[in-house]
XYZ file of C-alpha atoms in Angstrom:
320
model
C -189.872 -3.029 -48.591
C -187.674 -5.877 -47.471
C -187.681 -7.384 -50.957
C -186.603 -4.030 -52.376
C -183.604 -3.885 -49.978
C -182.599 -7.453 -50.869
C -182.863 -6.649 -54.561
C -180.679 -3.548 -54.195
C -178.094 -5.521 -52.179
C -178.011 -8.241 -54.839
C -177.544 -5.683 -57.596
C -174.771 -4.048 -55.539
C -172.991 -7.371 -55.059
C -173.364 -8.152 -58.754
C -171.905 -4.776 -59.751
C -169.023 -5.159 -57.251
C -168.288 -8.653 -58.521
C -168.251 -7.444 -62.131
C -165.962 -4.515 -61.254
C -163.472 -6.759 -59.432
C -163.440 -9.272 -62.278
C -162.945 -6.472 -64.792
C -160.015 -5.160 -62.730
C -158.459 -8.637 -62.633
C -158.876 -9.106 -66.387
C -157.362 -5.695 -67.066
C -154.442 -6.533 -64.786
C -153.914 -9.860 -66.555
C -153.969 -8.128 -69.941
C -151.597 -5.287 -69.080
C -148.976 -6.975 -66.897
C -146.043 -8.310 -68.956
C -144.671 -11.831 -68.834
C -141.726 -10.721 -66.751
C -144.122 -9.789 -63.910
C -145.978 -13.079 -63.580
C -145.065 -13.309 -59.949
C -146.657 -9.929 -59.152
C -149.766 -10.933 -61.115
C -150.049 -14.118 -59.084
C -149.853 -12.189 -55.816
C -152.450 -9.608 -56.928
C -154.923 -12.188 -58.208
C -154.527 -14.233 -55.058
C -155.316 -11.140 -53.000
C -158.475 -10.555 -55.039
C -159.583 -14.140 -54.521
C -159.105 -13.862 -50.770
C -161.016 -10.571 -50.803
C -163.967 -12.197 -52.550
C -164.062 -15.114 -50.133
C -163.819 -12.815 -47.130
C -166.806 -10.775 -48.360
C -168.884 -13.859 -49.181
C -168.607 -13.302 -52.948
C -168.919 -16.673 -54.589
C -167.569 -17.388 -58.033
C -167.346 -20.577 -60.024
C -163.546 -20.512 -60.556
C -160.462 -18.709 -59.348
C -159.485 -15.495 -61.101
C -155.954 -16.752 -61.640
C -155.954 -19.939 -63.671
C -154.072 -22.820 -62.129
C -152.193 -23.357 -65.328
C -149.791 -20.673 -66.453
C -150.378 -19.084 -69.869
C -148.493 -20.615 -72.779
C -146.242 -17.581 -73.258
C -145.440 -17.579 -69.530
C -144.512 -21.267 -69.680
C -142.258 -20.584 -72.641
C -140.616 -17.698 -70.803
C -140.107 -19.898 -67.748
C -138.517 -22.675 -69.836
C -136.202 -20.150 -71.490
C -135.314 -18.750 -68.075
C -134.427 -22.237 -66.787
C -132.357 -22.934 -69.899
C -130.549 -19.623 -69.415
C -129.809 -20.486 -65.796
C -128.519 -23.928 -66.789
C -126.273 -22.451 -69.493
C -125.013 -19.807 -67.094
C -124.290 -22.435 -64.470
C -122.394 -24.617 -66.964
C -120.320 -21.681 -68.173
C -119.606 -20.607 -64.609
C -118.477 -24.156 -63.800
C -116.348 -24.164 -66.953
C -114.844 -20.826 -65.960
C -113.675 -22.039 -62.552
C -112.544 -25.415 -63.872
C -110.386 -23.611 -66.412
C -109.069 -21.308 -63.684
C -108.111 -24.172 -61.352
C -106.551 -26.185 -64.179
C -104.443 -23.242 -65.356
C -103.478 -22.394 -61.782
C -102.056 -25.910 -61.382
C -100.435 -25.528 -64.806
C -98.852 -22.233 -63.723
C -97.560 -23.732 -60.457
C -95.962 -26.601 -62.410
C -94.276 -24.034 -64.648
C -92.933 -22.236 -61.578
C -91.541 -25.523 -60.296
C -89.837 -26.328 -63.609
C -88.381 -22.841 -63.807
C -87.014 -23.132 -60.279
C -85.433 -26.530 -60.997
C -83.878 -25.202 -64.201
C -82.383 -22.188 -62.447
C -81.030 -24.420 -59.693
C -79.407 -26.725 -62.259
C -77.944 -23.779 -64.124
C -76.492 -22.106 -61.021
C -75.171 -25.222 -59.330
C -74.029 -26.948 -62.565
C -75.982 -30.014 -61.619
C -75.506 -33.550 -62.802
C -76.632 -32.950 -66.380
C -75.261 -30.664 -69.060
C -75.142 -30.590 -72.821
C -73.775 -33.643 -74.624
C -73.466 -31.785 -77.916
C -70.630 -29.344 -78.720
C -72.613 -28.123 -81.733
C -75.414 -26.894 -79.466
C -73.764 -25.738 -76.242
C -76.956 -23.993 -75.095
C -78.944 -27.223 -75.418
C -78.321 -28.274 -71.839
C -80.752 -29.905 -69.463
C -80.894 -26.760 -67.322
C -81.677 -24.473 -70.255
C -84.300 -26.839 -71.631
C -86.049 -27.046 -68.252
C -85.946 -23.241 -67.905
C -87.367 -22.784 -71.404
C -90.188 -25.296 -70.889
C -90.973 -23.887 -67.445
C -91.182 -20.330 -68.807
C -93.581 -21.377 -71.589
C -95.772 -23.303 -69.146
C -95.813 -20.342 -66.742
C -96.810 -17.814 -69.410
C -99.475 -20.101 -70.857
C -100.930 -20.919 -67.450
C -100.946 -17.240 -66.454
C -102.837 -16.203 -69.586
C -105.437 -18.942 -69.143
C -105.829 -18.395 -65.399
C -106.216 -14.615 -65.553
C -108.296 -14.694 -68.731
C -110.772 -17.145 -67.193
C -111.245 -15.430 -63.834
C -111.396 -11.917 -65.336
C -113.432 -12.993 -68.377
C -111.046 -10.964 -70.531
C -111.438 -11.623 -74.251
C -107.908 -10.434 -75.092
C -106.283 -12.797 -72.577
C -108.475 -15.721 -73.626
C -107.627 -15.137 -77.278
C -103.904 -14.876 -76.425
C -104.148 -18.139 -74.479
C -105.773 -19.819 -77.483
C -103.114 -18.483 -79.902
C -100.218 -19.592 -77.665
C -101.655 -23.107 -77.372
C -102.231 -23.216 -81.124
C -98.624 -22.177 -81.853
C -97.280 -24.787 -79.414
C -99.486 -27.469 -80.955
C -98.393 -26.620 -84.508
C -94.715 -26.558 -83.473
C -95.062 -29.987 -81.861
C -96.720 -31.432 -84.950
C -94.067 -29.963 -87.279
C -91.198 -31.300 -85.149
C -92.854 -34.715 -84.925
C -93.329 -34.914 -88.695
C -89.740 -33.815 -89.386
C -88.426 -36.357 -86.890
C -90.240 -39.273 -88.541
C -89.330 -38.118 -92.057
C -85.625 -37.651 -91.301
C -85.192 -40.307 -88.604
C -82.064 -41.894 -90.104
C -80.380 -38.573 -90.788
C -81.163 -37.276 -87.313
C -79.803 -40.477 -85.784
C -76.496 -40.305 -87.691
C -75.980 -36.621 -86.908
C -76.722 -37.234 -83.233
C -74.186 -40.069 -83.056
C -71.457 -37.984 -84.673
C -72.192 -34.989 -82.477
C -72.069 -37.103 -79.324
C -68.726 -38.586 -80.390
C -67.329 -35.095 -80.877
C -68.529 -34.202 -77.385
C -66.517 -37.030 -75.805
C -63.344 -35.009 -76.397
C -64.575 -32.461 -73.806
C -64.836 -35.089 -71.079
C -61.615 -34.146 -69.270
C -61.897 -30.365 -69.733
C -62.199 -28.406 -66.490
C -65.126 -26.207 -67.566
C -67.335 -29.181 -68.531
C -67.881 -30.847 -65.189
C -71.581 -31.158 -65.982
C -70.860 -33.183 -69.127
C -68.469 -35.446 -67.223
C -71.030 -36.076 -64.478
C -73.725 -36.785 -67.053
C -71.650 -39.398 -68.880
C -70.627 -41.040 -65.608
C -74.225 -41.351 -64.426
C -75.535 -42.684 -67.745
C -72.730 -45.234 -68.173
C -73.104 -46.463 -64.590
C -76.914 -46.674 -64.609
C -77.383 -48.145 -68.084
C -74.216 -50.281 -68.097
C -72.923 -48.909 -71.374
C -69.706 -47.290 -72.577
C -69.190 -44.649 -75.256
C -71.636 -43.747 -77.994
C -71.384 -46.863 -80.183
C -68.787 -48.850 -78.199
C -66.071 -48.281 -75.604
C -63.542 -47.702 -78.413
C -65.148 -44.289 -78.990
C -63.258 -43.097 -75.916
C -59.938 -44.177 -77.427
C -60.528 -41.926 -80.427
C -61.797 -39.011 -78.344
C -59.125 -39.070 -75.618
C -56.276 -39.999 -78.001
C -55.207 -42.895 -75.780
C -56.468 -46.332 -74.890
C -58.296 -45.374 -71.728
C -61.955 -45.164 -70.799
C -63.786 -43.539 -67.865
C -63.851 -45.619 -64.715
C -67.644 -45.944 -65.003
C -67.149 -48.131 -68.089
C -65.649 -50.904 -65.981
C -67.867 -53.831 -65.081
C -65.983 -53.995 -61.770
C -65.642 -50.365 -60.797
C -62.664 -49.039 -58.816
C -60.405 -46.008 -59.119
C -58.359 -45.838 -62.359
C -59.842 -49.117 -63.570
C -60.359 -47.548 -66.984
C -56.609 -47.277 -67.552
C -56.122 -51.030 -67.284
C -56.768 -52.522 -70.725
C -57.115 -56.019 -69.284
C -60.291 -55.085 -67.387
C -63.734 -55.922 -68.685
C -65.653 -52.918 -70.039
C -69.279 -52.592 -71.006
C -69.485 -53.590 -74.660
C -72.721 -51.895 -75.658
C -72.808 -48.227 -76.541
C -75.085 -45.772 -74.751
C -76.810 -44.663 -77.970
C -78.016 -48.213 -78.536
C -79.237 -48.329 -74.943
C -81.202 -45.114 -75.456
C -82.821 -46.485 -78.620
C -83.679 -49.695 -76.779
C -85.238 -47.751 -73.897
C -87.320 -45.653 -76.297
C -88.540 -48.781 -78.070
C -89.460 -50.490 -74.788
C -91.368 -47.443 -73.531
C -92.945 -46.294 -76.788
C -96.462 -47.078 -75.539
C -95.962 -45.053 -72.376
C -94.438 -42.166 -74.339
C -97.301 -42.321 -76.839
C -99.824 -42.191 -73.998
C -98.093 -39.169 -72.480
C -98.095 -37.469 -75.874
C -101.812 -38.150 -76.334
C -102.587 -36.785 -72.867
C -100.658 -33.594 -73.649
C -102.488 -33.290 -76.977
C -105.907 -33.755 -75.345
C -105.080 -31.207 -72.633
C -104.057 -28.658 -75.251
C -107.197 -29.257 -77.334
C -109.438 -28.990 -74.264
C -107.727 -25.764 -73.232
C -108.291 -24.319 -76.703
C -111.939 -25.436 -76.738
C -112.681 -24.047 -73.263
C -111.021 -20.713 -74.001
C -112.969 -20.302 -77.254
C -116.234 -21.226 -75.519
C -115.737 -18.530 -72.893
C -114.536 -16.060 -75.524
C -117.628 -16.490 -77.710
C -119.964 -16.325 -74.720
C -118.446 -13.047 -73.512
C -118.463 -11.685 -77.066
C -122.108 -12.684 -77.570
C -123.432 -11.262 -74.307
C -121.234 -8.179 -74.425
C -120.880 -8.163 -70.662
C -119.735 -10.335 -67.812
C -122.100 -12.874 -66.348
C -122.487 -13.133 -62.619
C -120.445 -15.923 -61.078
């Protein structure tokens, strides 16, 4: 009788063990790859249940090694997280960069307005281009920098495809304009130089006019700082002012009305020659600045297109 009870209990344990294993196999077959974590929890619970009820088995129901498709899904998930993290970092880097860019534009615009209102120390030297003053140039550059920085900043933080594309187009137009102007300058260097000299000479005649105080201040500062006189030589003032006088800042020993004394010593070199000499001495620095501006523009275009294509490909915003 006792042997019969033991035999029935053994058969019962065997049937229970087979049922539990069948349930685990069915669960492993039906649960998708996206629910591997739930499968792990369920199989672990079954293993603990077997141990608690003294059911011995040769190996765990859940294999220690993840299935090949689960490993592939996990690798793809990690790659997706890495790509998302890189793009999120790129997004905020672009935002911070364009925010600084926008603040610089605001500063330039403010300086330009201040120069324009107060008629600061610098004005136009050219009567042919009266609007080409230092104040107007600073205002124009500041406005472009502000608009460009605003488009990039808002487009990056809002992940807006229209703003990112506009930012890219504006940078592309600016880059093409810079390249065209640079090519024209090198092709027509001599002609540009001669026209600039003649235009500056014509502007000397406006030195004593009451409504050109900015031009007068500009010439005084340049002649005093660079120790030059006139465009080519101090005799340019004789032709412009119709008398043999020069501004007092042309005198090597400066005092009031020293320019009306022809026996005084004036600076012999013209200011145009001084400008050319300064450009030649600082050509490496200017070239470096130009390369930095070019690299910044190219990076801005590349970053904006990267974000644009990512948003276009996913069709929705990614979580930051």
